C-alpha cells in the first residue's frame, strides 16, 4: 500500500500553505490558464521572458495541496532557465508523472522529486501537472484559451 | 382484549420497525469488500447508489433468458420483453404516484428527462422576453438545458436565491414569478446540500402568480422519501435509476397526461410513429412518442425491480434510518471546530436529506478525498455539478458524504475518524 506520507511530504505541505511566487506578474510576456473541469481547480501562470531566458514566473489560482505545491515548486525550478532547458524540464516532469521512465531518465529533477509520490495516485496526476501544462502553453505563446487537463 | 389489539395496530405499518441494516447490507454484494485494506465505506450515494442482488439478477435474467427488442416482434421473446418492459413502466409510475402509466416516459436519466421537457414542452411556448425561473441550488443538468432553450427562443433564465443557510428564499422566489414566467424548474432535493424543497408550497405559489409549468428534478428525492407527484402538484418530475438502487442507463420523466399529449416528440426515430412517408410522419401517443429508438430494456426492467425493493423496505423506514445517520453525523461534525457543515438544517427551516457538505480548515476537498480513500471511505470532492451554488456559498468545492439505506452508524464514525486523519496530516 502506498503511504500517504510519501504523498503529503513536508515540502509539499509547506508549499501548499505558503506558495512561492504567488500572484500576478507585471509586465508579463505571456500568461496561460490551466483548468481541471473535474474538480474546478484553476491556475494561471504568468511568464516574463528576457530574450530566451525565463526571467519571471508566478502563478495564481485555487487548488488542492498537490496542484498548489506543484505550481509553487515549478516557479522556483524554472525561473532563470533558458527556454530549451525549461522545455526539457517540463518534459521530464510530465514524464515522471506519467511514469514514463525513459523520459525522466537522466534528468535531475532535484527538489521536484518530492512530487514523485503522486504517480501512485493516478486520479491526482492531473493535479500535479496542471500548472506545467499551463506553463508550456505560456512558453508557446500563451494568452490563448485555457488549457484543460481533459 | 383491546390493549393487545391496539399494540398490533400500532405495529402494523412496516415503517414502525427499525431497519435491519445488517440484513439489508447482505443484499448488496458490492458492499462486502475491502478498499486499500479497509472495509469499504460507501458514502457517495448521491452520485450513484449501489444495486441489490435482486436488481442485478433481474437484469441478468433478462439477458440470459428472454431478451429481445420490445415492441417490435411477434415472436415469443419479443413479446416477453415487451411485457416485462411495460410492467416495469407500471411499477415505476405507481411508485411516484402517477395516475396512469402512460404518463411515465422512460429516458436515459434525469438529464435526458429535463432536456426533453426543455425541448418538447418549453421550446414551442417560449417567446423572446419570457422567463424560465430556476434556483441557485440547481445541478448543472437543471440549468444548461434551460440555457440552451433560452438561446434558441430569446427567453431568459433567472434564478431564485437561497438563504445563507442553504434554504430556498421563498419570499424572494415569489417575487420572481410573474406573467412572463413560463417554466419554474427546481430540485426536489439539493444534491450538494440535501435541502428538501417544499415543492407543494412552491407549486401553489407559482400557480397563484403565473401559468408556468412546474418542473421538478427529483434525482435526489426518489431514493430517500415517498414521492407522490399528484400530491406535489407539479407538472413534470424527472429522476434517474442509478441513484435509486436501480441500473444505470435508465431513468424516467413523469408528466401530466394533457401536457405530454400536446407535446411534439423529442427525438425522431423508430417506435414513436404511427405512419411515416417522406412527406410527413404521424406521431404515436405518449409515452412512446418520447421513446424513439430501442430503449434500455433490461435496465428499465431492473428499475421496476428496484422500486419493488424500495417498497418492500418502505420509504418511511428508509427515511427514518437515513435521518438518524444524518443526526449522528451532524452531532459529531459540529463538535469539530475545524469542520464547517455547509447549509445545515435550522429549526423551522427546510428539512435535509441525508447529505453533508463539508469544508475542512486548511485542507482542500481533493486532498481530503484522497486521504479518506486510503482508509476505504468513498466520498465526493468537488463542485458537485453545482458551480453557481458553490459560488453563492463562496467555496470552490466541498467534501460531500451522502448516505443510503445501507449505511450504518459505524460508517459515520469511520468517516469522522477519517477526518481526524486528514487533520493529523494537514493540521
Ligand atoms: C439533483 C440532480 N439532478 C440531476 C442529476 C443528473 O442525473 P443523471 O446524471 O442521472 O442524468 C443529478 C446527478 O448527478 C442530481 O444530483
Coordinates of C-alpha atoms and ligand atoms in Angstrom, one line a residue:
Chain A
X1 CA 0.0 0.0 0.0
X2 CA 1.3 3.4 -0.9
X3 CA 1.8 5.6 2.1
X4 CA 0.1 8.9 2.4
X5 CA 3.2 10.3 4.0
X6 CA 5.0 9.8 0.7
X7 CA 2.3 11.9 -1.0
X8 CA 2.0 14.6 1.6
X9 CA 5.6 15.2 2.4
X10 CA 6.5 18.2 4.5
X11 CA 7.9 20.1 1.4
X12 CA 4.5 19.7 -0.3
X13 CA 2.5 20.8 2.7
X14 CA 4.9 23.8 3.2
X15 CA 4.5 24.9 -0.4
X16 CA 0.7 24.4 -0.1
X17 CA 0.5 26.6 2.9
X18 CA 3.0 29.2 1.8
X19 CA 3.1 29.1 -2.0
X20 CA 6.2 30.8 -3.6
X21 CA 5.9 33.3 -6.4
X22 CA 2.2 33.6 -5.9
X23 CA 0.4 36.4 -7.5
X24 CA 0.2 38.3 -10.8
X25 CA 3.3 39.5 -12.6
X26 CA 3.6 42.9 -14.3
X27 CA 4.8 43.4 -17.0
X28 CA 4.3 40.0 -18.5
X29 CA 5.4 38.3 -21.7
X30 CA 2.7 35.7 -21.7
X31 CA 0.2 34.0 -19.4
X32 CA -1.9 30.9 -19.7
X33 CA -4.6 29.3 -17.6
X34 CA -5.0 25.7 -16.6
X35 CA -8.3 24.4 -15.7
X36 CA -9.3 21.0 -14.4
X37 CA -13.0 20.7 -15.2
X38 CA -13.4 17.6 -13.0
X39 CA -12.6 19.4 -9.7
X40 CA -12.7 23.1 -10.7
X41 CA -9.0 23.6 -9.9
X42 CA -7.7 26.6 -11.7
X43 CA -4.3 28.0 -12.1
X44 CA -2.9 31.0 -14.0
X45 CA 0.7 31.2 -14.9
X46 CA 2.5 34.5 -15.6
X47 CA 5.7 34.4 -17.6
X48 CA 8.2 37.1 -18.3
X49 CA 11.0 36.4 -20.8
X50 CA 14.3 38.2 -21.0
X51 CA 15.4 37.2 -24.5
X52 CA 15.4 33.4 -24.3
X53 CA 15.6 33.3 -20.5
X54 CA 12.7 32.9 -18.1
X55 CA 13.2 36.0 -16.1
X56 CA 9.9 36.0 -14.1
X57 CA 7.4 33.2 -13.4
X58 CA 4.5 33.4 -11.0
X59 CA 1.1 31.8 -10.6
X60 CA -2.3 32.4 -9.1
X61 CA -5.3 30.2 -8.5
X62 CA -7.1 27.9 -6.2
X63 CA -6.3 24.3 -5.9
X64 CA -5.5 21.3 -3.7
X65 CA -2.2 20.7 -1.9
X66 CA -0.8 18.8 -4.9
X67 CA -1.6 21.3 -7.6
X68 CA -0.6 24.3 -5.5
X69 CA 2.7 22.8 -4.3
X70 CA 3.5 21.6 -7.8
X71 CA 2.9 25.1 -9.2
X72 CA 4.9 26.7 -6.5
X73 CA 7.8 24.3 -6.9
X74 CA 7.6 24.7 -10.7
X75 CA 8.1 28.5 -10.4
X76 CA 11.2 28.0 -8.3
X77 CA 12.6 25.4 -10.6
X78 CA 12.0 27.1 -13.9
X79 CA 12.9 30.7 -13.1
X80 CA 16.2 31.6 -14.5
X81 CA 16.3 28.8 -17.1
X82 CA 16.9 29.2 -20.8
X83 CA 13.9 28.3 -22.9
X84 CA 15.3 24.9 -24.1
X85 CA 16.2 23.9 -20.5
X86 CA 12.7 25.0 -19.4
X87 CA 11.1 22.9 -22.1
X88 CA 13.2 19.9 -21.2
X89 CA 12.4 20.2 -17.5
X90 CA 8.6 20.4 -18.3
X91 CA 9.0 17.2 -20.5
X92 CA 11.0 15.4 -17.7
X93 CA 8.5 16.4 -15.1
X94 CA 5.5 15.2 -17.1
X95 CA 7.3 12.0 -17.9
X96 CA 7.9 11.5 -14.2
X97 CA 4.2 11.9 -13.5
X98 CA 3.0 9.6 -16.2
X99 CA 5.5 7.0 -15.2
X100 CA 7.4 7.2 -18.5
X101 CA 10.7 6.2 -17.2
X102 CA 12.6 6.9 -20.4
X103 CA 11.6 10.5 -20.5
X104 CA 12.7 11.1 -16.9
X105 CA 15.9 9.0 -17.1
X106 CA 19.0 11.1 -16.6
X107 CA 17.0 14.2 -15.8
X108 CA 17.8 15.7 -12.4
X109 CA 14.5 16.9 -11.1
X110 CA 16.1 17.9 -7.8
X111 CA 13.5 19.2 -5.4
X112 CA 10.7 18.3 -7.7
X113 CA 11.3 14.7 -6.8
X114 CA 9.1 15.2 -3.8
X115 CA 6.2 15.1 -6.1
X116 CA 7.1 11.6 -7.4
X117 CA 4.7 10.0 -4.9
X118 CA 1.8 11.4 -6.9
X119 CA 2.3 8.9 -9.6
X120 CA 0.9 6.2 -7.3
X121 CA -2.4 8.1 -7.1
X122 CA -3.5 8.1 -10.7
X123 CA -6.5 10.4 -10.2
X124 CA -4.3 13.0 -8.7
X125 CA -1.7 13.2 -11.5
X126 CA -3.7 15.9 -13.3
X127 CA -3.5 18.0 -10.1
X128 CA 0.3 17.8 -10.3
X129 CA 0.6 18.5 -14.0
X130 CA -2.0 21.3 -14.3
X131 CA 0.5 24.3 -13.8
X132 CA 3.1 22.6 -16.0
X133 CA 0.7 22.3 -18.9
X134 CA -0.2 26.0 -18.4
X135 CA 3.5 26.9 -18.4
X136 CA 4.1 25.0 -21.6
X137 CA 1.2 26.9 -23.2
X138 CA 2.6 30.2 -22.0
X139 CA 6.0 29.4 -23.4
X140 CA 4.4 28.6 -26.7
X141 CA 2.8 32.0 -26.9
X142 CA 0.2 31.9 -24.2
X143 CA -2.8 34.2 -23.7
X144 CA -4.9 31.9 -25.8
X145 CA -7.6 29.6 -24.4
X146 CA -7.3 27.9 -21.1
X147 CA -5.6 24.6 -21.3
X148 CA -7.6 21.9 -19.6
X149 CA -6.5 18.6 -18.2
X150 CA -9.1 16.8 -20.3
Chain B
X1 CA -58.5 -7.8 24.7
X2 CA -58.4 -4.2 23.4
X3 CA -55.0 -3.4 24.6
X4 CA -53.1 -6.0 22.6
X5 CA -55.2 -5.2 19.5
X6 CA -54.1 -1.6 19.7
X7 CA -50.5 -2.6 20.0
X8 CA -50.8 -4.8 17.0
X9 CA -52.4 -1.9 15.1
X10 CA -49.6 0.4 16.0
X11 CA -47.0 -2.0 14.8
X12 CA -48.8 -2.8 11.6
X13 CA -47.1 -0.3 9.3
X14 CA -43.9 -1.8 8.2
X15 CA -42.3 1.6 9.0
X16 CA -42.8 1.0 12.7
X17 CA -39.9 -1.5 12.8
X18 CA -36.4 -0.2 12.6
X19 CA -34.4 -1.1 9.5
X20 CA -32.4 -4.3 9.9
X21 CA -29.3 -2.8 8.2
X22 CA -27.1 -5.8 8.5
X23 CA -29.6 -8.0 6.7
X24 CA -30.1 -5.3 4.1
X25 CA -26.4 -4.9 3.5
X26 CA -26.2 -8.6 2.7
X27 CA -28.5 -7.9 -0.3
X28 CA -25.8 -5.6 -1.8
X29 CA -22.9 -7.7 -2.9
X30 CA -20.6 -4.8 -3.7
X31 CA -20.5 -3.6 -0.1
X32 CA -18.7 -6.6 1.1
X33 CA -15.2 -5.7 0.0
X34 CA -12.0 -4.1 1.2
X35 CA -10.5 -1.0 -0.4
X36 CA -6.9 -0.2 0.4
X37 CA -7.0 -2.8 3.1
X38 CA -10.1 -1.4 4.9
X39 CA -13.8 -2.5 4.7
X40 CA -15.4 -0.2 2.1
X41 CA -17.5 2.6 3.5
X42 CA -19.6 3.8 0.6
X43 CA -20.8 7.4 1.2
X44 CA -21.1 8.6 -2.4
X45 CA -24.7 7.6 -2.9
X46 CA -25.8 10.9 -4.2
X47 CA -23.5 10.4 -7.2
X48 CA -24.7 6.8 -7.7
X49 CA -26.0 4.3 -5.3
X50 CA -25.3 0.5 -5.4
X51 CA -27.7 -2.2 -6.5
X52 CA -29.2 -5.1 -4.6
X53 CA -28.8 -8.6 -5.8
X54 CA -32.5 -8.6 -6.9
X55 CA -31.8 -5.9 -9.4
X56 CA -28.6 -7.4 -10.7
X57 CA -30.4 -10.7 -11.0
X58 CA -33.3 -9.2 -12.9
X59 CA -31.1 -7.6 -15.5
X60 CA -29.0 -10.7 -15.9
X61 CA -32.1 -12.9 -16.0
X62 CA -33.5 -10.7 -18.8
X63 CA -30.3 -11.2 -20.9
X64 CA -30.0 -14.9 -20.0
X65 CA -33.5 -16.0 -20.7
X66 CA -35.8 -13.7 -22.6
X67 CA -34.1 -10.6 -24.0
X68 CA -35.3 -9.3 -27.4
X69 CA -36.3 -5.9 -28.7
X70 CA -39.5 -4.7 -27.3
X71 CA -42.5 -3.5 -29.3
X72 CA -41.0 -5.0 -32.5
X73 CA -41.6 -8.6 -32.9
X74 CA -44.4 -11.1 -32.8
X75 CA -42.1 -13.8 -31.6
X76 CA -42.2 -15.1 -28.0
X77 CA -39.0 -13.4 -26.7
X78 CA -40.1 -10.0 -28.0
X79 CA -43.5 -10.4 -26.5
X80 CA -42.0 -11.3 -23.2
X81 CA -39.5 -8.4 -23.3
X82 CA -42.3 -6.0 -24.2
X83 CA -44.5 -7.3 -21.4
X84 CA -41.7 -7.0 -18.8
X85 CA -40.7 -3.6 -20.1
X86 CA -44.3 -2.3 -19.9
X87 CA -44.8 -3.9 -16.5
X88 CA -41.7 -2.0 -15.2
X89 CA -43.3 1.2 -16.5
X90 CA -46.4 0.5 -14.5
X91 CA -44.3 -0.2 -11.3
X92 CA -42.3 2.9 -11.7
X93 CA -45.4 5.0 -12.5
X94 CA -47.2 3.7 -9.4
X95 CA -44.1 4.2 -7.3
X96 CA -44.2 8.0 -7.9
X97 CA -47.9 8.3 -7.7
X98 CA -48.7 8.7 -11.4
X99 CA -52.3 8.4 -12.3
X100 CA -51.6 6.4 -15.4
X101 CA -48.5 4.5 -16.7
X102 CA -48.8 6.4 -20.0
X103 CA -47.6 9.4 -18.1
X104 CA -44.3 7.8 -17.4
X105 CA -41.7 8.1 -20.1
X106 CA -38.5 6.0 -19.8
X107 CA -35.4 8.1 -20.6
X108 CA -31.7 7.7 -20.0
X109 CA -32.0 9.6 -16.8
X110 CA -32.7 12.9 -15.1
X111 CA -30.5 14.8 -17.6
X112 CA -32.4 13.5 -20.6
X113 CA -35.7 13.9 -18.9
X114 CA -35.0 17.6 -18.2
X115 CA -33.7 18.2 -21.8
X116 CA -36.9 16.5 -23.1
X117 CA -39.1 19.0 -21.1
X118 CA -37.0 21.9 -22.2
X119 CA -37.2 21.0 -25.9
X120 CA -40.6 19.4 -26.3
X121 CA -42.6 21.4 -23.7
X122 CA -40.9 24.7 -23.4
X123 CA -39.3 25.4 -26.7
X124 CA -42.6 25.7 -28.7
X125 CA -44.0 28.0 -26.0
X126 CA -41.2 30.3 -25.2
X127 CA -41.1 33.8 -26.7
X128 CA -38.5 36.5 -26.5
X129 CA -38.7 38.1 -23.1
X130 CA -40.3 35.1 -21.4
X131 CA -38.6 33.7 -18.3
X132 CA -37.5 30.4 -17.0
X133 CA -37.1 30.5 -13.3
X134 CA -34.5 28.2 -11.7
X135 CA -32.9 28.3 -8.2
X136 CA -29.4 28.9 -7.0
X137 CA -29.1 25.3 -5.8
X138 CA -29.6 23.6 -9.2
X139 CA -27.5 20.8 -10.6
X140 CA -26.0 21.7 -14.0
X141 CA -28.5 19.3 -15.6
X142 CA -31.3 21.6 -14.5
X143 CA -29.5 24.7 -15.7
X144 CA -27.9 24.0 -19.0
X145 CA -30.9 22.6 -20.8
X146 CA -32.8 25.8 -20.0
X147 CA -29.9 28.0 -21.1
X148 CA -30.0 26.1 -24.4
X149 CA -33.7 26.6 -24.9
X150 CA -33.4 30.2 -23.9
X151 CA -30.7 30.8 -26.5
X152 CA -33.0 29.1 -29.1
X153 CA -36.0 31.2 -28.2
X154 CA -34.9 34.6 -26.8
X155 CA -36.3 33.8 -23.4
X156 CA -34.1 34.3 -20.3
X157 CA -33.0 32.3 -17.3
X158 CA -33.5 33.7 -13.8
X159 CA -32.5 32.1 -10.5
X160 CA -34.4 32.3 -7.2
X161 CA -31.9 33.0 -4.4
X162 CA -31.1 30.8 -1.4
X163 CA -30.5 31.9 2.1
X164 CA -27.1 31.6 3.8
X165 CA -28.4 28.5 5.5
X166 CA -29.0 26.8 2.1
X167 CA -32.8 27.0 2.1
X168 CA -34.7 28.4 -0.8
X169 CA -35.8 32.0 -0.2
X170 CA -39.5 31.5 -0.9
X171 CA -40.4 35.2 -0.5
X172 CA -37.8 36.2 -3.0
X173 CA -38.9 33.4 -5.2
X174 CA -42.5 34.6 -5.1
X175 CA -41.3 38.0 -6.2
X176 CA -39.7 36.5 -9.3
X177 CA -42.7 34.6 -10.5
X178 CA -44.8 36.8 -12.9
X179 CA -46.7 36.7 -16.1
X180 CA -43.6 36.3 -18.2
X181 CA -42.6 33.1 -16.2
X182 CA -43.3 30.1 -18.4
X183 CA -41.4 27.5 -16.5
X184 CA -40.2 27.1 -12.9
X185 CA -37.7 24.3 -12.6
X186 CA -36.2 23.3 -9.3
X187 CA -34.7 20.4 -7.4
X188 CA -36.8 18.5 -5.0
X189 CA -33.7 17.8 -3.0
X190 CA -30.4 19.5 -3.5
X191 CA -27.6 17.1 -4.4
X192 CA -25.0 19.4 -2.8
X193 CA -26.7 20.4 0.5
X194 CA -29.5 17.9 0.9
X195 CA -32.1 20.8 1.2
X196 CA -35.6 19.4 0.8
X197 CA -37.7 22.0 -1.0
X198 CA -41.3 22.2 -0.3
X199 CA -42.5 21.5 -3.8
X200 CA -46.2 21.5 -3.0
X201 CA -45.9 25.0 -1.5
X202 CA -43.8 26.2 -4.4
X203 CA -46.2 24.8 -6.9
X204 CA -49.1 26.7 -5.2
X205 CA -47.0 29.9 -5.2
X206 CA -46.3 29.5 -8.9
X207 CA -50.0 28.8 -9.7
X208 CA -51.1 31.9 -7.8
X209 CA -48.9 34.1 -9.8
X210 CA -48.5 32.6 -13.3
X211 CA -49.4 29.9 -15.8
X212 CA -45.9 28.5 -15.6
X213 CA -45.2 24.8 -15.6
X214 CA -43.5 23.4 -12.5
X215 CA -40.7 21.1 -13.5
X216 CA -39.1 19.1 -10.6
X217 CA -35.6 17.5 -10.7
X218 CA -36.3 14.5 -8.3
X219 CA -33.0 12.8 -8.8
X220 CA -32.1 13.1 -5.1
X221 CA -35.5 12.7 -3.7
X222 CA -36.9 9.5 -5.0
X223 CA -34.4 7.2 -3.2
X224 CA -34.9 8.9 0.1
X225 CA -38.6 9.7 0.7
X226 CA -42.0 8.8 -0.5
X227 CA -42.8 10.9 -3.6
X228 CA -46.3 11.4 -4.9
X229 CA -46.4 13.6 -7.9
X230 CA -50.1 14.3 -7.7
X231 CA -49.8 15.5 -4.1
X232 CA -46.8 17.7 -5.1
X233 CA -48.9 19.5 -7.7
X234 CA -46.1 19.8 -10.2
X235 CA -46.3 19.2 -14.0
X236 CA -43.1 17.2 -14.7
X237 CA -40.9 15.1 -12.4
X238 CA -37.5 13.7 -13.5
X239 CA -35.4 11.0 -11.9
X240 CA -32.6 8.5 -12.5
X241 CA -32.4 4.8 -12.0
X242 CA -28.8 4.7 -10.9
X243 CA -29.4 6.9 -7.8
X244 CA -32.3 4.8 -6.6
X245 CA -30.6 1.4 -6.4
X246 CA -31.5 0.6 -10.0
X247 CA -29.4 0.1 -13.1
X248 CA -27.5 2.8 -14.9
X249 CA -28.7 4.0 -18.3
X250 CA -32.3 4.4 -17.5
X251 CA -34.4 7.0 -15.8
X252 CA -37.8 8.5 -16.1
X253 CA -39.9 11.5 -16.7
X254 CA -43.4 11.8 -15.3
X255 CA -45.5 14.4 -17.0
X256 CA -49.2 15.4 -16.8
X257 CA -51.1 13.4 -19.4
X258 CA -52.6 16.5 -21.0
X259 CA -49.3 18.3 -21.3
X260 CA -47.5 15.2 -22.7
X261 CA -50.3 14.7 -25.2
X262 CA -49.8 18.2 -26.6
X263 CA -46.0 18.0 -26.9
X264 CA -44.1 17.2 -30.1
X265 CA -41.5 14.4 -30.0
X266 CA -38.1 14.9 -28.5
X267 CA -36.2 12.6 -30.7
X268 CA -37.3 11.2 -34.1
X269 CA -36.9 7.5 -35.0
X270 CA -38.5 4.2 -34.7
X271 CA -41.2 3.2 -32.2
X272 CA -42.5 6.8 -31.9
X273 CA -44.6 7.0 -35.1
X274 CA -47.8 5.5 -36.4
X275 CA -47.0 6.2 -40.1
X276 CA -44.0 7.5 -42.0
X277 CA -43.9 8.8 -45.5
X278 CA -41.2 11.1 -46.9
X279 CA -43.7 14.0 -46.8
X280 CA -44.5 13.6 -43.1
X281 CA -44.8 11.3 -40.2
X282 CA -47.6 10.8 -37.7
X283 CA -46.5 10.5 -34.1
X284 CA -47.8 8.0 -31.8
X285 CA -49.3 8.8 -28.3
X286 CA -47.3 9.2 -25.1
X287 CA -45.3 7.7 -23.6
X288 CA -44.0 6.0 -26.8
X289 CA -43.9 9.3 -28.7
X290 CA -41.0 10.2 -26.4
X291 CA -39.1 6.9 -26.6
X292 CA -37.7 6.9 -30.1
X293 CA -35.4 4.0 -30.9
X294 CA -34.7 0.9 -29.0
X295 CA -34.9 1.7 -25.3
X296 CA -32.8 0.4 -22.4
X297 CA -34.9 -2.6 -22.0
X298 CA -33.1 -4.7 -19.4
X299 CA -32.2 -1.6 -17.3
X300 CA -35.8 -0.5 -17.3
X301 CA -36.9 -3.9 -16.1
X302 CA -34.2 -3.7 -13.4
X303 CA -35.6 -0.3 -12.4
X304 CA -39.0 -1.9 -11.9
X305 CA -37.4 -4.4 -9.5
X306 CA -35.5 -1.6 -7.7
X307 CA -38.8 0.2 -6.9
X308 CA -40.3 -3.0 -5.6
X309 CA -37.2 -3.4 -3.5
X310 CA -37.6 0.1 -2.1
X311 CA -41.3 -0.5 -1.4
X312 CA -40.6 -3.8 0.3
X313 CA -38.4 -2.0 2.8
X314 CA -40.6 1.0 3.0
X315 CA -39.7 4.6 2.2
X316 CA -40.7 5.9 5.6
X317 CA -38.4 3.3 7.2
X318 CA -35.6 4.2 4.9
X319 CA -36.1 7.9 5.6
X320 CA -36.1 7.4 9.3
X321 CA -32.9 5.4 9.2
X322 CA -31.1 7.9 7.0
X323 CA -32.3 10.8 9.2
X324 CA -30.7 9.0 12.2
X325 CA -27.5 8.7 10.2
X326 CA -27.7 12.4 9.4
X327 CA -28.2 13.4 13.0
X328 CA -25.4 11.1 14.2
X329 CA -23.0 12.7 11.7
X330 CA -24.1 16.3 12.4
X331 CA -23.7 15.7 16.2
X332 CA -20.1 14.7 15.7
X333 CA -19.1 17.0 12.9
X334 CA -20.5 20.1 14.7
X335 CA -18.2 19.2 17.6
X336 CA -15.1 19.6 15.4
X337 CA -14.1 23.3 15.2
X338 CA -12.1 22.7 12.0
X339 CA -15.1 21.3 10.1
X340 CA -17.7 23.5 8.7
X341 CA -21.0 21.9 7.6
X342 CA -22.5 23.9 4.8
X343 CA -26.2 24.6 4.7
X344 CA -27.1 22.5 7.7
X345 CA -30.7 22.3 8.8
X346 CA -32.0 25.0 11.1
X347 CA -35.1 24.9 13.4
X348 CA -38.1 26.0 11.3
X349 CA -36.1 25.7 8.1
X350 CA -36.3 23.2 5.3
X351 CA -35.5 19.6 6.2
X352 CA -32.4 17.9 4.8
X353 CA -32.0 14.6 3.1
X354 CA -29.0 12.5 4.2
X355 CA -26.2 14.6 2.7
X356 CA -23.5 16.6 4.4
X357 CA -21.3 19.0 2.6
X358 CA -18.1 19.9 4.4
X359 CA -15.3 22.4 4.3
X360 CA -12.2 21.3 6.3
X361 CA -9.9 24.1 7.6
X362 CA -6.6 24.1 5.7
X363 CA -7.3 21.0 3.6
X364 CA -8.7 21.1 0.1
X365 CA -11.5 18.7 -0.7
X366 CA -9.4 16.7 -3.1
X367 CA -6.8 16.0 -0.6
X368 CA -9.5 15.1 1.9
X369 CA -10.9 12.6 -0.6
X370 CA -7.5 11.0 -1.2
X371 CA -6.8 10.6 2.5
X372 CA -10.3 9.1 3.1
X373 CA -10.0 6.8 0.1
X374 CA -6.8 5.4 1.6
X375 CA -8.9 4.4 4.5
X376 CA -11.5 2.8 2.3
X377 CA -14.0 5.7 2.6
X378 CA -15.7 6.8 -0.7
X379 CA -16.9 10.4 -0.7
X380 CA -17.2 13.0 -3.3
X381 CA -15.0 16.1 -3.5
X382 CA -15.7 18.9 -5.9
X383 CA -18.3 21.3 -7.1
X384 CA -21.0 18.5 -7.4
X385 CA -22.1 19.9 -10.8
X386 CA -23.5 22.9 -9.0
X387 CA -21.0 25.6 -9.7
X388 CA -23.4 28.5 -9.3
X389 CA -24.2 27.2 -5.8
X390 CA -20.6 26.9 -4.9
X391 CA -20.1 30.5 -6.0
X392 CA -23.1 31.6 -3.9
X393 CA -21.6 29.8 -0.9
X394 CA -18.2 31.2 -1.6
X395 CA -16.3 27.9 -1.7
X396 CA -14.6 26.4 -4.7
X397 CA -15.5 22.8 -3.7
X398 CA -16.8 20.8 -0.8
X399 CA -16.4 17.3 0.6
X400 CA -19.7 15.6 0.4
X401 CA -20.8 12.5 2.2
X402 CA -24.2 11.1 1.1
X403 CA -25.9 8.3 2.9
X404 CA -28.0 5.5 1.6
X405 CA -30.3 3.0 3.2
X406 CA -27.4 0.5 3.8
X407 CA -25.1 2.9 5.6
X408 CA -24.5 2.4 9.3
X409 CA -23.7 4.5 12.4
X410 CA -20.3 2.8 12.5
X411 CA -19.6 4.0 9.0
X412 CA -20.4 7.5 10.1
X413 CA -17.9 7.0 12.9
X414 CA -15.3 5.8 10.3
X415 CA -15.9 9.0 8.3
X416 CA -15.3 11.1 11.4
X417 CA -12.2 9.3 12.3
X418 CA -11.1 9.5 8.7
X419 CA -11.4 13.3 9.0
X420 CA -9.2 13.2 12.1
X421 CA -6.5 11.6 10.0
X422 CA -6.9 14.4 7.5
X423 CA -6.4 16.8 10.4
X424 CA -3.3 14.9 11.5
X425 CA -1.7 15.3 8.1
X426 CA -2.8 18.8 7.4
X427 CA -3.2 20.0 11.0
Ligands
LIG1 C1 -30.0 16.9 -8.3 C2 -29.5 16.2 -9.5 N1 -30.1 16.5 -10.7 C3 -29.7 15.9 -11.9 C4 -28.7 14.9 -11.9 C5 -28.3 14.3 -13.1 O1 -28.6 13.0 -13.1 P1 -28.1 12.0 -14.3 O2 -26.7 12.2 -14.4 O3 -28.5 10.6 -13.8 O4 -28.8 12.4 -15.5 C6 -28.1 14.6 -10.6 C7 -27.0 13.6 -10.5 O5 -25.9 13.8 -10.8 C8 -28.5 15.3 -9.5 O6 -27.9 15.0 -8.3

